[in-house]
mmCIF file of C-alpha atoms in Angstrom:
data_model
loop_
_atom_site.group_PDB
_atom_site.id
_atom_site.type_symbol
_atom_site.label_atom_id
_atom_site.label_comp_id
_atom_site.label_asym_id
_atom_site.label_seq_id
_atom_site.Cartn_x
_atom_site.Cartn_y
_atom_site.Cartn_z
ATOM 1 C CA UNK A 1 177.796 216.598 14.082
ATOM 2 C CA UNK A 2 181.199 214.444 15.605
ATOM 3 C CA UNK A 3 180.055 215.327 19.129
ATOM 4 C CA UNK A 4 175.804 214.336 18.922
ATOM 5 C CA UNK A 5 177.885 211.517 17.596
ATOM 6 C CA UNK A 6 179.998 210.762 20.599
ATOM 7 C CA UNK A 7 177.280 211.530 22.754
ATOM 8 C CA UNK A 8 175.615 208.242 21.195
ATOM 9 C CA UNK A 9 178.161 206.365 21.286
ATOM 10 C CA UNK A 10 178.540 206.378 24.605
ATOM 11 C CA UNK A 11 174.988 206.694 25.018
ATOM 12 C CA UNK A 12 174.508 203.277 23.509
ATOM 13 C CA UNK A 13 177.863 201.928 25.229
ATOM 14 C CA UNK A 14 176.273 202.916 28.494
ATOM 15 C CA UNK A 15 173.091 201.192 27.642
ATOM 16 C CA UNK A 16 174.523 198.542 26.511
ATOM 17 C CA UNK A 17 176.501 197.893 30.060
ATOM 18 C CA UNK A 18 173.512 198.644 31.376
ATOM 19 C CA UNK A 19 171.526 195.931 29.948
ATOM 20 C CA UNK A 20 174.610 193.692 30.709
ATOM 21 C CA UNK A 21 174.085 194.825 34.636
ATOM 22 C CA UNK A 22 170.545 193.351 34.079
ATOM 23 C CA UNK A 23 171.261 190.380 33.189
ATOM 24 C CA UNK A 24 173.777 190.040 35.952
ATOM 25 C CA UNK A 25 170.521 190.747 38.199
ATOM 26 C CA UNK A 26 168.301 188.149 36.579
ATOM 27 C CA UNK A 27 170.371 185.554 35.074
ATOM 28 C CA UNK A 28 171.665 183.599 38.380
ATOM 29 C CA UNK A 29 168.511 183.629 39.706
ATOM 30 C CA UNK A 30 166.753 181.972 36.795
ATOM 31 C CA UNK A 31 169.884 179.994 36.508
ATOM 32 C CA UNK A 32 168.740 178.538 40.543
ATOM 33 C CA UNK A 33 165.357 178.055 39.142
ATOM 34 C CA UNK A 34 165.739 176.240 35.954
ATOM 35 C CA UNK A 35 168.486 174.238 38.168
ATOM 36 C CA UNK A 36 165.716 173.514 40.922
ATOM 37 C CA UNK A 37 162.892 172.274 38.528
ATOM 38 C CA UNK A 38 166.094 170.244 36.755
ATOM 39 C CA UNK A 39 166.822 168.700 39.676
ATOM 40 C CA UNK A 40 163.542 168.188 41.603
ATOM 41 C CA UNK A 41 162.239 165.057 41.459
ATOM 42 C CA UNK A 42 158.444 163.596 41.370
ATOM 43 C CA UNK A 43 156.128 163.633 43.998
ATOM 44 C CA UNK A 44 152.431 163.863 45.468
ATOM 45 C CA UNK A 45 150.832 165.251 48.329
ATOM 46 C CA UNK A 46 152.664 166.294 51.103
ATOM 47 C CA UNK A 47 156.490 167.373 50.223
ATOM 48 C CA UNK A 48 158.895 169.214 52.733
ATOM 49 C CA UNK A 49 162.679 168.260 52.650
ATOM 50 C CA UNK A 50 165.882 170.076 53.069
ATOM 51 C CA UNK A 51 167.591 171.828 50.204
ATOM 52 C CA UNK A 52 168.495 169.333 47.264
ATOM 53 C CA UNK A 53 171.735 167.630 46.552
ATOM 54 C CA UNK A 54 173.171 168.741 43.303
ATOM 55 C CA UNK A 55 176.521 166.973 43.592
ATOM 56 C CA UNK A 56 178.053 164.678 46.027
ATOM 57 C CA UNK A 57 182.115 164.061 46.107
ATOM 58 C CA UNK A 58 182.625 161.211 47.652
ATOM 59 C CA UNK A 59 186.381 162.195 47.440
ATOM 60 C CA UNK A 60 186.716 164.584 50.509
ATOM 61 C CA UNK A 61 188.661 164.062 53.442
ATOM 62 C CA UNK A 62 186.254 163.968 56.104
ATOM 63 C CA UNK A 63 182.896 163.300 54.987
ATOM 64 C CA UNK A 64 181.537 163.933 51.216
ATOM 65 C CA UNK A 65 181.162 167.225 49.790
ATOM 66 C CA UNK A 66 177.677 168.004 49.245
ATOM 67 C CA UNK A 67 176.762 170.756 46.410
ATOM 68 C CA UNK A 68 173.488 171.739 47.640
ATOM 69 C CA UNK A 69 170.271 174.017 46.520
ATOM 70 C CA UNK A 70 170.979 176.377 49.729
ATOM 71 C CA UNK A 71 174.676 176.740 48.728
ATOM 72 C CA UNK A 72 174.104 177.534 44.369
ATOM 73 C CA UNK A 73 170.904 180.019 45.503
ATOM 74 C CA UNK A 74 173.656 182.082 47.647
ATOM 75 C CA UNK A 75 175.828 181.755 45.390
ATOM 76 C CA UNK A 76 173.287 183.221 43.110
ATOM 77 C CA UNK A 77 171.675 186.187 45.049
ATOM 78 C CA UNK A 78 175.188 187.538 46.091
ATOM 79 C CA UNK A 79 176.123 187.874 42.007
ATOM 80 C CA UNK A 80 172.070 189.263 41.403
ATOM 81 C CA UNK A 81 173.324 191.516 44.849
ATOM 82 C CA UNK A 82 176.352 192.368 42.579
ATOM 83 C CA UNK A 83 174.537 193.635 40.082
ATOM 84 C CA UNK A 84 172.312 195.222 41.744
ATOM 85 C CA UNK A 85 174.647 197.682 43.304
ATOM 86 C CA UNK A 86 177.059 197.797 39.994
ATOM 87 C CA UNK A 87 173.137 198.673 38.407
ATOM 88 C CA UNK A 88 172.224 201.386 41.078
ATOM 89 C CA UNK A 89 176.059 203.013 41.409
ATOM 90 C CA UNK A 90 176.815 202.899 37.107
ATOM 91 C CA UNK A 91 177.364 206.548 35.844
ATOM 92 C CA UNK A 92 177.565 208.191 39.174
ATOM 93 C CA UNK A 93 177.734 211.786 39.068
ATOM 94 C CA UNK A 94 178.980 214.513 40.917
ATOM 95 C CA UNK A 95 175.317 215.677 42.031
ATOM 96 C CA UNK A 96 172.337 213.311 41.802
ATOM 97 C CA UNK A 97 170.741 213.460 38.311
ATOM 98 C CA UNK A 98 169.150 209.667 37.955
ATOM 99 C CA UNK A 99 166.991 207.994 40.110
ATOM 100 C CA UNK A 100 168.717 205.098 40.818
ATOM 101 C CA UNK A 101 171.905 207.522 42.300
ATOM 102 C CA UNK A 102 169.369 208.708 44.602
ATOM 103 C CA UNK A 103 168.139 205.445 45.899
ATOM 104 C CA UNK A 104 171.799 204.477 46.251
ATOM 105 C CA UNK A 105 173.128 207.475 48.115
ATOM 106 C CA UNK A 106 169.466 206.943 50.263
ATOM 107 C CA UNK A 107 170.846 203.344 50.681
ATOM 108 C CA UNK A 108 174.170 204.615 51.845
ATOM 109 C CA UNK A 109 173.211 207.262 54.181
ATOM 110 C CA UNK A 110 170.881 205.213 56.185
ATOM 111 C CA UNK A 111 173.113 202.281 56.383
ATOM 112 C CA UNK A 112 175.284 205.032 57.794
ATOM 113 C CA UNK A 113 172.854 206.168 60.399
ATOM 114 C CA UNK A 114 172.046 203.109 61.847
ATOM 115 C CA UNK A 115 175.913 202.179 62.432
ATOM 116 C CA UNK A 116 176.723 205.360 63.302
ATOM 117 C CA UNK A 117 173.002 205.372 65.672
ATOM 118 C CA UNK A 118 173.777 202.177 66.636
ATOM 119 C CA UNK A 119 177.528 201.548 67.267
ATOM 120 C CA UNK A 120 178.955 205.034 67.655
ATOM 121 C CA UNK A 121 180.712 207.513 65.014
ATOM 122 C CA UNK A 122 183.998 205.798 65.556
ATOM 123 C CA UNK A 123 182.721 202.504 64.386
ATOM 124 C CA UNK A 124 181.100 203.553 61.540
ATOM 125 C CA UNK A 125 183.926 201.463 59.111
ATOM 126 C CA UNK A 126 181.600 198.677 59.985
ATOM 127 C CA UNK A 127 178.712 199.749 57.697
ATOM 128 C CA UNK A 128 179.385 197.921 54.563
ATOM 129 C CA UNK A 129 179.842 195.030 56.656
ATOM 130 C CA UNK A 130 176.239 195.463 58.146
ATOM 131 C CA UNK A 131 174.888 196.713 55.024
ATOM 132 C CA UNK A 132 176.273 193.268 53.439
ATOM 133 C CA UNK A 133 175.299 191.290 56.167
ATOM 134 C CA UNK A 134 171.341 192.608 56.029
ATOM 135 C CA UNK A 135 171.079 192.534 52.193
ATOM 136 C CA UNK A 136 172.566 189.342 51.997
ATOM 137 C CA UNK A 137 169.791 187.777 54.639
ATOM 138 C CA UNK A 138 167.132 189.970 53.462
ATOM 139 C CA UNK A 139 167.268 188.833 49.413
ATOM 140 C CA UNK A 140 167.902 185.496 50.440
ATOM 141 C CA UNK A 141 164.556 185.259 52.514
ATOM 142 C CA UNK A 142 162.616 187.301 50.043
ATOM 143 C CA UNK A 143 164.007 184.698 47.002
ATOM 144 C CA UNK A 144 161.301 181.923 48.287
ATOM 145 C CA UNK A 145 158.940 184.775 46.604
ATOM 146 C CA UNK A 146 160.091 183.356 43.230
ATOM 147 C CA UNK A 147 160.286 179.374 43.664
ATOM 148 C CA UNK A 148 164.082 180.002 45.079
ATOM 149 C CA UNK A 149 164.763 177.193 48.311
ATOM 150 C CA UNK A 150 165.381 180.719 50.306
ATOM 151 C CA UNK A 151 168.946 180.033 51.637
ATOM 152 C CA UNK A 152 168.072 181.115 55.227
ATOM 153 C CA UNK A 153 165.913 178.186 55.800
ATOM 154 C CA UNK A 154 169.610 175.962 55.409
ATOM 155 C CA UNK A 155 170.998 175.809 58.824
ATOM 156 C CA UNK A 156 174.801 176.009 57.254
ATOM 157 C CA UNK A 157 173.975 179.510 55.505
ATOM 158 C CA UNK A 158 173.212 180.961 58.407
ATOM 159 C CA UNK A 159 175.529 179.540 60.776
ATOM 160 C CA UNK A 160 178.377 180.643 58.623
ATOM 161 C CA UNK A 161 177.275 184.269 59.259
ATOM 162 C CA UNK A 162 177.168 183.730 62.490
ATOM 163 C CA UNK A 163 181.247 181.795 62.565
ATOM 164 C CA UNK A 164 182.218 185.040 60.469
ATOM 165 C CA UNK A 165 180.255 187.605 63.511
ATOM 166 C CA UNK A 166 181.411 185.267 66.043
ATOM 167 C CA UNK A 167 184.989 185.661 64.124
ATOM 168 C CA UNK A 168 185.075 189.534 64.244
ATOM 169 C CA UNK A 169 183.387 189.448 68.221
ATOM 170 C CA UNK A 170 186.782 187.964 69.033
ATOM 171 C CA UNK A 171 188.782 189.930 66.874
ATOM 172 C CA UNK A 172 187.824 192.898 68.221
ATOM 173 C CA UNK A 173 187.675 191.344 72.254
ATOM 174 C CA UNK A 174 191.253 190.743 70.927
ATOM 175 C CA UNK A 175 192.142 194.270 69.799
ATOM 176 C CA UNK A 176 192.731 194.960 73.904
ATOM 177 C CA UNK A 177 195.855 192.127 74.499
ATOM 178 C CA UNK A 178 195.298 188.764 74.233
ATOM 179 C CA UNK A 179 195.986 188.527 78.375
ATOM 180 C CA UNK A 180 193.572 190.810 78.639
ATOM 181 C CA UNK A 181 190.800 188.870 76.139
ATOM 182 C CA UNK A 182 191.907 185.637 78.311
ATOM 183 C CA UNK A 183 191.337 187.340 81.704
ATOM 184 C CA UNK A 184 187.785 188.116 80.237
ATOM 185 C CA UNK A 185 187.160 184.478 81.185
ATOM 186 C CA UNK A 186 187.780 184.320 84.800
ATOM 187 C CA UNK A 187 185.576 187.776 85.404
ATOM 188 C CA UNK A 188 183.752 188.149 88.078
ATOM 189 C CA UNK A 189 185.114 185.047 89.456
ATOM 190 C CA UNK A 190 187.614 182.586 88.302
ATOM 191 C CA UNK A 191 184.639 180.055 89.294
ATOM 192 C CA UNK A 192 183.329 180.974 86.878
ATOM 193 C CA UNK A 193 185.168 180.290 83.776
ATOM 194 C CA UNK A 194 182.907 177.052 82.519
ATOM 195 C CA UNK A 195 179.588 179.293 82.216
ATOM 196 C CA UNK A 196 181.578 182.449 80.431
ATOM 197 C CA UNK A 197 182.789 179.619 77.867
ATOM 198 C CA UNK A 198 179.540 178.428 77.507
ATOM 199 C CA UNK A 199 178.025 182.077 76.857
ATOM 200 C CA UNK A 200 180.862 182.876 73.961
ATOM 201 C CA UNK A 201 180.208 179.966 72.362
ATOM 202 C CA UNK A 202 176.608 179.789 72.298
ATOM 203 C CA UNK A 203 176.368 183.302 70.661
ATOM 204 C CA UNK A 204 176.857 182.200 66.604
ATOM 205 C CA UNK A 205 174.583 179.165 67.721
ATOM 206 C CA UNK A 206 171.974 181.287 69.088
ATOM 207 C CA UNK A 207 171.788 183.638 66.328
ATOM 208 C CA UNK A 208 172.320 180.970 63.405
ATOM 209 C CA UNK A 209 169.257 179.213 64.945
ATOM 210 C CA UNK A 210 167.340 182.298 65.233
ATOM 211 C CA UNK A 211 167.058 183.295 61.934
ATOM 212 C CA UNK A 212 167.307 179.754 60.633
ATOM 213 C CA UNK A 213 164.410 178.937 62.866
ATOM 214 C CA UNK A 214 162.371 181.793 61.602
ATOM 215 C CA UNK A 215 162.413 180.748 57.659
ATOM 216 C CA UNK A 216 162.562 177.481 58.603
ATOM 217 C CA UNK A 217 159.743 177.409 60.438
ATOM 218 C CA UNK A 218 157.621 179.208 57.911
ATOM 219 C CA UNK A 219 158.265 177.317 54.899
ATOM 220 C CA UNK A 220 156.932 174.252 57.170
ATOM 221 C CA UNK A 221 153.958 175.733 58.333
ATOM 222 C CA UNK A 222 152.882 177.270 54.684
ATOM 223 C CA UNK A 223 153.798 173.868 53.053
ATOM 224 C CA UNK A 224 151.139 172.103 55.722
ATOM 225 C CA UNK A 225 148.355 174.592 55.592
ATOM 226 C CA UNK A 226 148.819 174.349 52.025
ATOM 227 C CA UNK A 227 148.355 170.510 52.405
ATOM 228 C CA UNK A 228 145.825 171.193 54.649
ATOM 229 C CA UNK A 229 143.732 173.413 52.330
ATOM 230 C CA UNK A 230 144.098 170.953 49.620
ATOM 231 C CA UNK A 231 142.826 168.297 51.355
ATOM 232 C CA UNK A 232 139.508 170.383 52.601
ATOM 233 C CA UNK A 233 139.376 171.423 49.234
ATOM 234 C CA UNK A 234 138.597 167.602 47.853
ATOM 235 C CA UNK A 235 136.374 167.331 50.897
ATOM 236 C CA UNK A 236 133.859 170.248 50.428
ATOM 237 C CA UNK A 237 134.331 170.399 46.248
ATOM 238 C CA UNK A 238 134.759 166.990 45.288
ATOM 239 C CA UNK A 239 131.374 166.273 44.083
ATOM 240 C CA UNK A 240 131.622 168.930 41.633
ATOM 241 C CA UNK A 241 132.674 166.911 38.258
ATOM 242 C CA UNK A 242 135.567 169.225 36.799
ATOM 243 C CA UNK A 243 136.189 171.933 39.669
ATOM 244 C CA UNK A 244 136.304 169.846 42.269
ATOM 245 C CA UNK A 245 139.887 167.939 41.049
ATOM 246 C CA UNK A 246 141.314 171.658 41.066
ATOM 247 C CA UNK A 247 142.060 172.491 45.037
ATOM 248 C CA UNK A 248 140.308 175.920 45.022
ATOM 249 C CA UNK A 249 140.833 176.276 48.383
ATOM 250 C CA UNK A 250 144.666 176.576 48.303
ATOM 251 C CA UNK A 251 143.838 179.921 45.767
ATOM 252 C CA UNK A 252 144.720 182.801 48.027
ATOM 253 C CA UNK A 253 144.936 181.901 51.634
ATOM 254 C CA UNK A 254 148.409 180.535 51.325
ATOM 255 C CA UNK A 255 149.359 183.895 49.559
ATOM 256 C CA UNK A 256 148.406 186.178 53.662
ATOM 257 C CA UNK A 257 150.726 183.646 55.177
ATOM 258 C CA UNK A 258 153.322 183.947 52.993
ATOM 259 C CA UNK A 259 153.064 187.835 53.236
ATOM 260 C CA UNK A 260 153.923 187.201 57.031
ATOM 261 C CA UNK A 261 156.358 184.190 57.314
ATOM 262 C CA UNK A 262 158.145 185.296 53.678
ATOM 263 C CA UNK A 263 158.146 188.921 53.798
ATOM 264 C CA UNK A 264 157.731 190.605 57.182
ATOM 265 C CA UNK A 265 159.434 187.561 59.172
ATOM 266 C CA UNK A 266 162.123 187.683 56.826
ATOM 267 C CA UNK A 267 163.262 191.339 56.771
ATOM 268 C CA UNK A 268 162.433 191.303 60.202
ATOM 269 C CA UNK A 269 165.273 188.625 61.223
ATOM 270 C CA UNK A 270 167.581 190.292 58.716
ATOM 271 C CA UNK A 271 167.527 193.663 60.929
ATOM 272 C CA UNK A 272 167.797 191.502 64.065
ATOM 273 C CA UNK A 273 170.491 189.543 62.691
ATOM 274 C CA UNK A 274 172.444 193.116 61.662
ATOM 275 C CA UNK A 275 171.045 194.608 64.755
ATOM 276 C CA UNK A 276 172.761 191.400 67.008
ATOM 277 C CA UNK A 277 175.763 192.031 64.430
ATOM 278 C CA UNK A 278 176.695 195.909 65.916
ATOM 279 C CA UNK A 279 175.361 195.617 69.578
ATOM 280 C CA UNK A 280 177.332 192.010 69.743
ATOM 281 C CA UNK A 281 180.831 193.288 68.608
ATOM 282 C CA UNK A 282 180.404 197.125 69.651
ATOM 283 C CA UNK A 283 179.517 195.935 73.220
ATOM 284 C CA UNK A 284 182.695 193.820 72.910
ATOM 285 C CA UNK A 285 185.471 196.629 72.329
ATOM 286 C CA UNK A 286 187.483 196.464 75.864
ATOM 287 C CA UNK A 287 187.578 200.503 75.482
ATOM 288 C CA UNK A 288 189.497 200.806 79.247
ATOM 289 C CA UNK A 289 192.382 198.520 77.902
ATOM 290 C CA UNK A 290 192.391 199.755 74.627
ATOM 291 C CA UNK A 291 193.153 203.512 76.184
ATOM 292 C CA UNK A 292 195.493 201.786 77.986
ATOM 293 C CA UNK A 293 197.604 199.430 75.169
ATOM 294 C CA UNK A 294 197.305 202.674 73.691
ATOM 295 C CA UNK A 295 199.226 205.212 76.063
ATOM 296 C CA UNK A 296 201.965 202.097 76.913
ATOM 297 C CA UNK A 297 202.467 202.389 73.091
ATOM 298 C CA UNK A 298 202.782 205.904 72.489
ATOM 299 C CA UNK A 299 204.880 205.989 76.204
ATOM 300 C CA UNK A 300 207.290 203.298 74.466
ATOM 301 C CA UNK A 301 207.618 205.803 71.197
ATOM 302 C CA UNK A 302 208.163 208.861 73.315
ATOM 303 C CA UNK A 303 211.371 207.027 75.295
ATOM 304 C CA UNK A 304 212.446 205.691 71.975
ATOM 305 C CA UNK A 305 212.536 208.930 70.386
ATOM 306 C CA UNK A 306 214.757 210.216 73.568
ATOM 307 C CA UNK A 307 217.371 207.649 73.239
ATOM 308 C CA UNK A 308 217.364 207.783 69.681
ATOM 309 C CA UNK A 309 218.000 211.705 70.631
ATOM 310 C CA UNK B 1 158.052 142.013 66.267
ATOM 311 C CA UNK B 2 159.904 145.432 63.854
ATOM 312 C CA UNK B 3 156.229 146.296 63.651
ATOM 313 C CA UNK B 4 155.992 147.136 67.466
ATOM 314 C CA UNK B 5 159.799 148.708 67.687
ATOM 315 C CA UNK B 6 158.491 150.911 64.638
ATOM 316 C CA UNK B 7 155.159 152.388 66.161
ATOM 317 C CA UNK B 8 156.540 152.826 69.438
ATOM 318 C CA UNK B 9 159.591 155.180 68.127
ATOM 319 C CA UNK B 10 156.938 156.925 65.632
ATOM 320 C CA UNK B 11 154.593 157.219 68.508
ATOM 321 C CA UNK B 12 157.677 158.428 70.756
ATOM 322 C CA UNK B 13 158.630 161.023 68.157
ATOM 323 C CA UNK B 14 154.960 162.505 68.157
ATOM 324 C CA UNK B 15 155.299 162.555 71.658
ATOM 325 C CA UNK B 16 158.409 164.457 72.239
ATOM 326 C CA UNK B 17 157.735 166.867 69.617
ATOM 327 C CA UNK B 18 154.644 167.486 71.346
ATOM 328 C CA UNK B 19 156.743 167.818 74.415
ATOM 329 C CA UNK B 20 158.509 170.106 72.987
ATOM 330 C CA UNK B 21 156.161 172.820 71.404
ATOM 331 C CA UNK B 22 155.181 173.617 75.340
ATOM 332 C CA UNK B 23 158.443 175.743 75.159
ATOM 333 C CA UNK B 24 155.596 177.681 73.215
ATOM 334 C CA UNK B 25 154.474 179.492 76.493
ATOM 335 C CA UNK B 26 156.770 181.347 77.559
ATOM 336 C CA UNK B 27 157.610 183.520 75.148
ATOM 337 C CA UNK B 28 153.907 183.734 74.227
ATOM 338 C CA UNK B 29 153.977 184.660 77.774
ATOM 339 C CA UNK B 30 156.537 187.445 77.746
ATOM 340 C CA UNK B 31 155.820 189.149 74.452
ATOM 341 C CA UNK B 32 152.557 189.747 75.965
ATOM 342 C CA UNK B 33 154.071 191.271 78.863
ATOM 343 C CA UNK B 34 155.994 193.507 76.254
ATOM 344 C CA UNK B 35 153.298 194.065 73.915
ATOM 345 C CA UNK B 36 150.928 195.415 77.267
ATOM 346 C CA UNK B 37 154.532 197.399 78.490
ATOM 347 C CA UNK B 38 154.338 198.820 75.058
ATOM 348 C CA UNK B 39 151.152 199.630 75.315
ATOM 349 C CA UNK B 40 151.134 201.743 78.176
ATOM 350 C CA UNK B 41 154.250 203.553 77.182
ATOM 351 C CA UNK B 42 152.257 204.384 73.862
ATOM 352 C CA UNK B 43 149.447 206.091 76.519
ATOM 353 C CA UNK B 44 151.353 207.859 78.688
ATOM 354 C CA UNK B 45 153.800 209.803 75.562
ATOM 355 C CA UNK B 46 151.696 209.620 72.329
ATOM 356 C CA UNK B 47 154.282 211.033 70.851
ATOM 357 C CA UNK B 48 157.372 208.265 70.731
ATOM 358 C CA UNK B 49 154.773 205.734 69.340
ATOM 359 C CA UNK B 50 156.989 205.295 66.825
ATOM 360 C CA UNK B 51 160.221 204.446 68.804
ATOM 361 C CA UNK B 52 158.334 202.168 71.476
ATOM 362 C CA UNK B 53 157.172 200.076 68.332
ATOM 363 C CA UNK B 54 160.035 199.432 66.673
ATOM 364 C CA UNK B 55 161.769 198.250 69.660
ATOM 365 C CA UNK B 56 159.006 196.425 71.222
ATOM 366 C CA UNK B 57 158.934 194.668 67.652
ATOM 367 C CA UNK B 58 162.814 193.984 68.140
ATOM 368 C CA UNK B 59 162.590 192.465 70.993
ATOM 369 C CA UNK B 60 159.507 190.974 70.564
ATOM 370 C CA UNK B 61 161.885 188.582 67.969
ATOM 371 C CA UNK B 62 164.293 187.992 70.098
ATOM 372 C CA UNK B 63 161.968 186.334 73.151
ATOM 373 C CA UNK B 64 160.319 184.568 69.605
ATOM 374 C CA UNK B 65 163.881 182.907 69.461
ATOM 375 C CA UNK B 66 163.307 180.320 72.505
ATOM 376 C CA UNK B 67 160.024 179.156 71.480
ATOM 377 C CA UNK B 68 161.524 178.517 68.037
ATOM 378 C CA UNK B 69 163.893 176.503 69.500
ATOM 379 C CA UNK B 70 161.209 174.648 70.579
ATOM 380 C CA UNK B 71 159.540 174.075 66.978
ATOM 381 C CA UNK B 72 162.717 173.170 65.951
ATOM 382 C CA UNK B 73 163.195 170.542 67.838
ATOM 383 C CA UNK B 74 159.953 169.225 67.392
ATOM 384 C CA UNK B 75 159.966 170.029 63.444
ATOM 385 C CA UNK B 76 163.298 167.466 63.845
ATOM 386 C CA UNK B 77 161.548 165.225 65.666
ATOM 387 C CA UNK B 78 158.371 164.705 62.888
ATOM 388 C CA UNK B 79 160.359 164.807 59.855
ATOM 389 C CA UNK B 80 164.465 163.826 60.272
ATOM 390 C CA UNK B 81 164.290 161.493 63.395
ATOM 391 C CA UNK B 82 162.013 159.029 62.083
ATOM 392 C CA UNK B 83 164.159 158.149 58.871
ATOM 393 C CA UNK B 84 167.862 157.983 61.131
ATOM 394 C CA UNK B 85 166.062 156.337 63.964
ATOM 395 C CA UNK B 86 164.452 153.249 61.670
ATOM 396 C CA UNK B 87 168.149 153.436 59.972
ATOM 397 C CA UNK B 88 169.603 152.338 63.444
ATOM 398 C CA UNK B 89 166.447 149.855 63.260
ATOM 399 C CA UNK B 90 167.282 148.283 60.667
ATOM 400 C CA UNK B 91 171.168 148.103 61.002
ATOM 401 C CA UNK B 92 170.668 146.189 64.162
ATOM 402 C CA UNK B 93 168.165 143.624 62.750
ATOM 403 C CA UNK B 94 170.388 143.199 60.242
ATOM 404 C CA UNK B 95 173.561 142.568 62.561
ATOM 405 C CA UNK B 96 170.741 140.223 65.064
ATOM 406 C CA UNK B 97 170.349 138.588 61.728
#
């Protein structure tokens, strides 16, 4: 009797936590949608614009701080992904018993495998970072399917990620020693230093613009095609009394474009962003210099030990 | 006079957008060659189809970037630049008065 009661109490608690986590998954996106509906101005015809500005704080040192749609949506998607991860890992057991644990294990194994095969075994500590960036990017691009403004269609968001990757790359290069890092700019000859500087700083720019350009251009082309279809249906079917006022041709046809631009291109860019992150980080590691430093450190330790001994 | 300046500005923006999209030629040729090479490779070694295809899509998406830069510049010239330039024009006219 008592056992059964305990189990049922545990069960209800488990279910409540589950429901809360699902709410954490859904509510941020719903809040983003509500905000968008509240702030979107009325318009007619073709309307192509960047992210809406929700809030402007003027008393900021360099320039007024803008809280835009892309920042809010990005935060909402991050919360949503957090809810998804917590939901998938809720109630883990040693042997997988539930479907969600199998899914979670599959995701973790795939990410580990990807990082191991692209960066090497010694880099598997980067798997969570790569998985996080890939998931955030993929979900951000897919969020336009539910009518949100895709945060990756704003250059500021992707530029932020690219700067993060740039810092990681620089940090990896610095592991071979600061002098070695500076010497890397003068290779193969001193004459090439400006070129090396340009190529160093073109990495974040190209990564940011590649992702942003794909998503934004997809959105713009979809909007243009949608408006063109509206005009076409008005021209072809406008003479029919009631049906003529509805843009009938916009049913279905833009979905094909959306399938390519939003789903395929978005997922592809997420994968490419993660791939470039991995390759850039693992290629920037100065293996020889690092080994030399390690050997020197060991020698110094040995000398200290002998002196002390 | 202001209308004339406005018209010239808008026209040049459109022209510039068109010229910027010439950048689409390069990736078009490059991706075509990449796909041709991938088809050849699959024909030679049909068992390596999945690896070749995924590598090709990856390479195509990276090669696409240069074309996308042109597309971004074109879209900015059409949707963003006229607003900025007309603001500059208005300021100059006001300053002249």
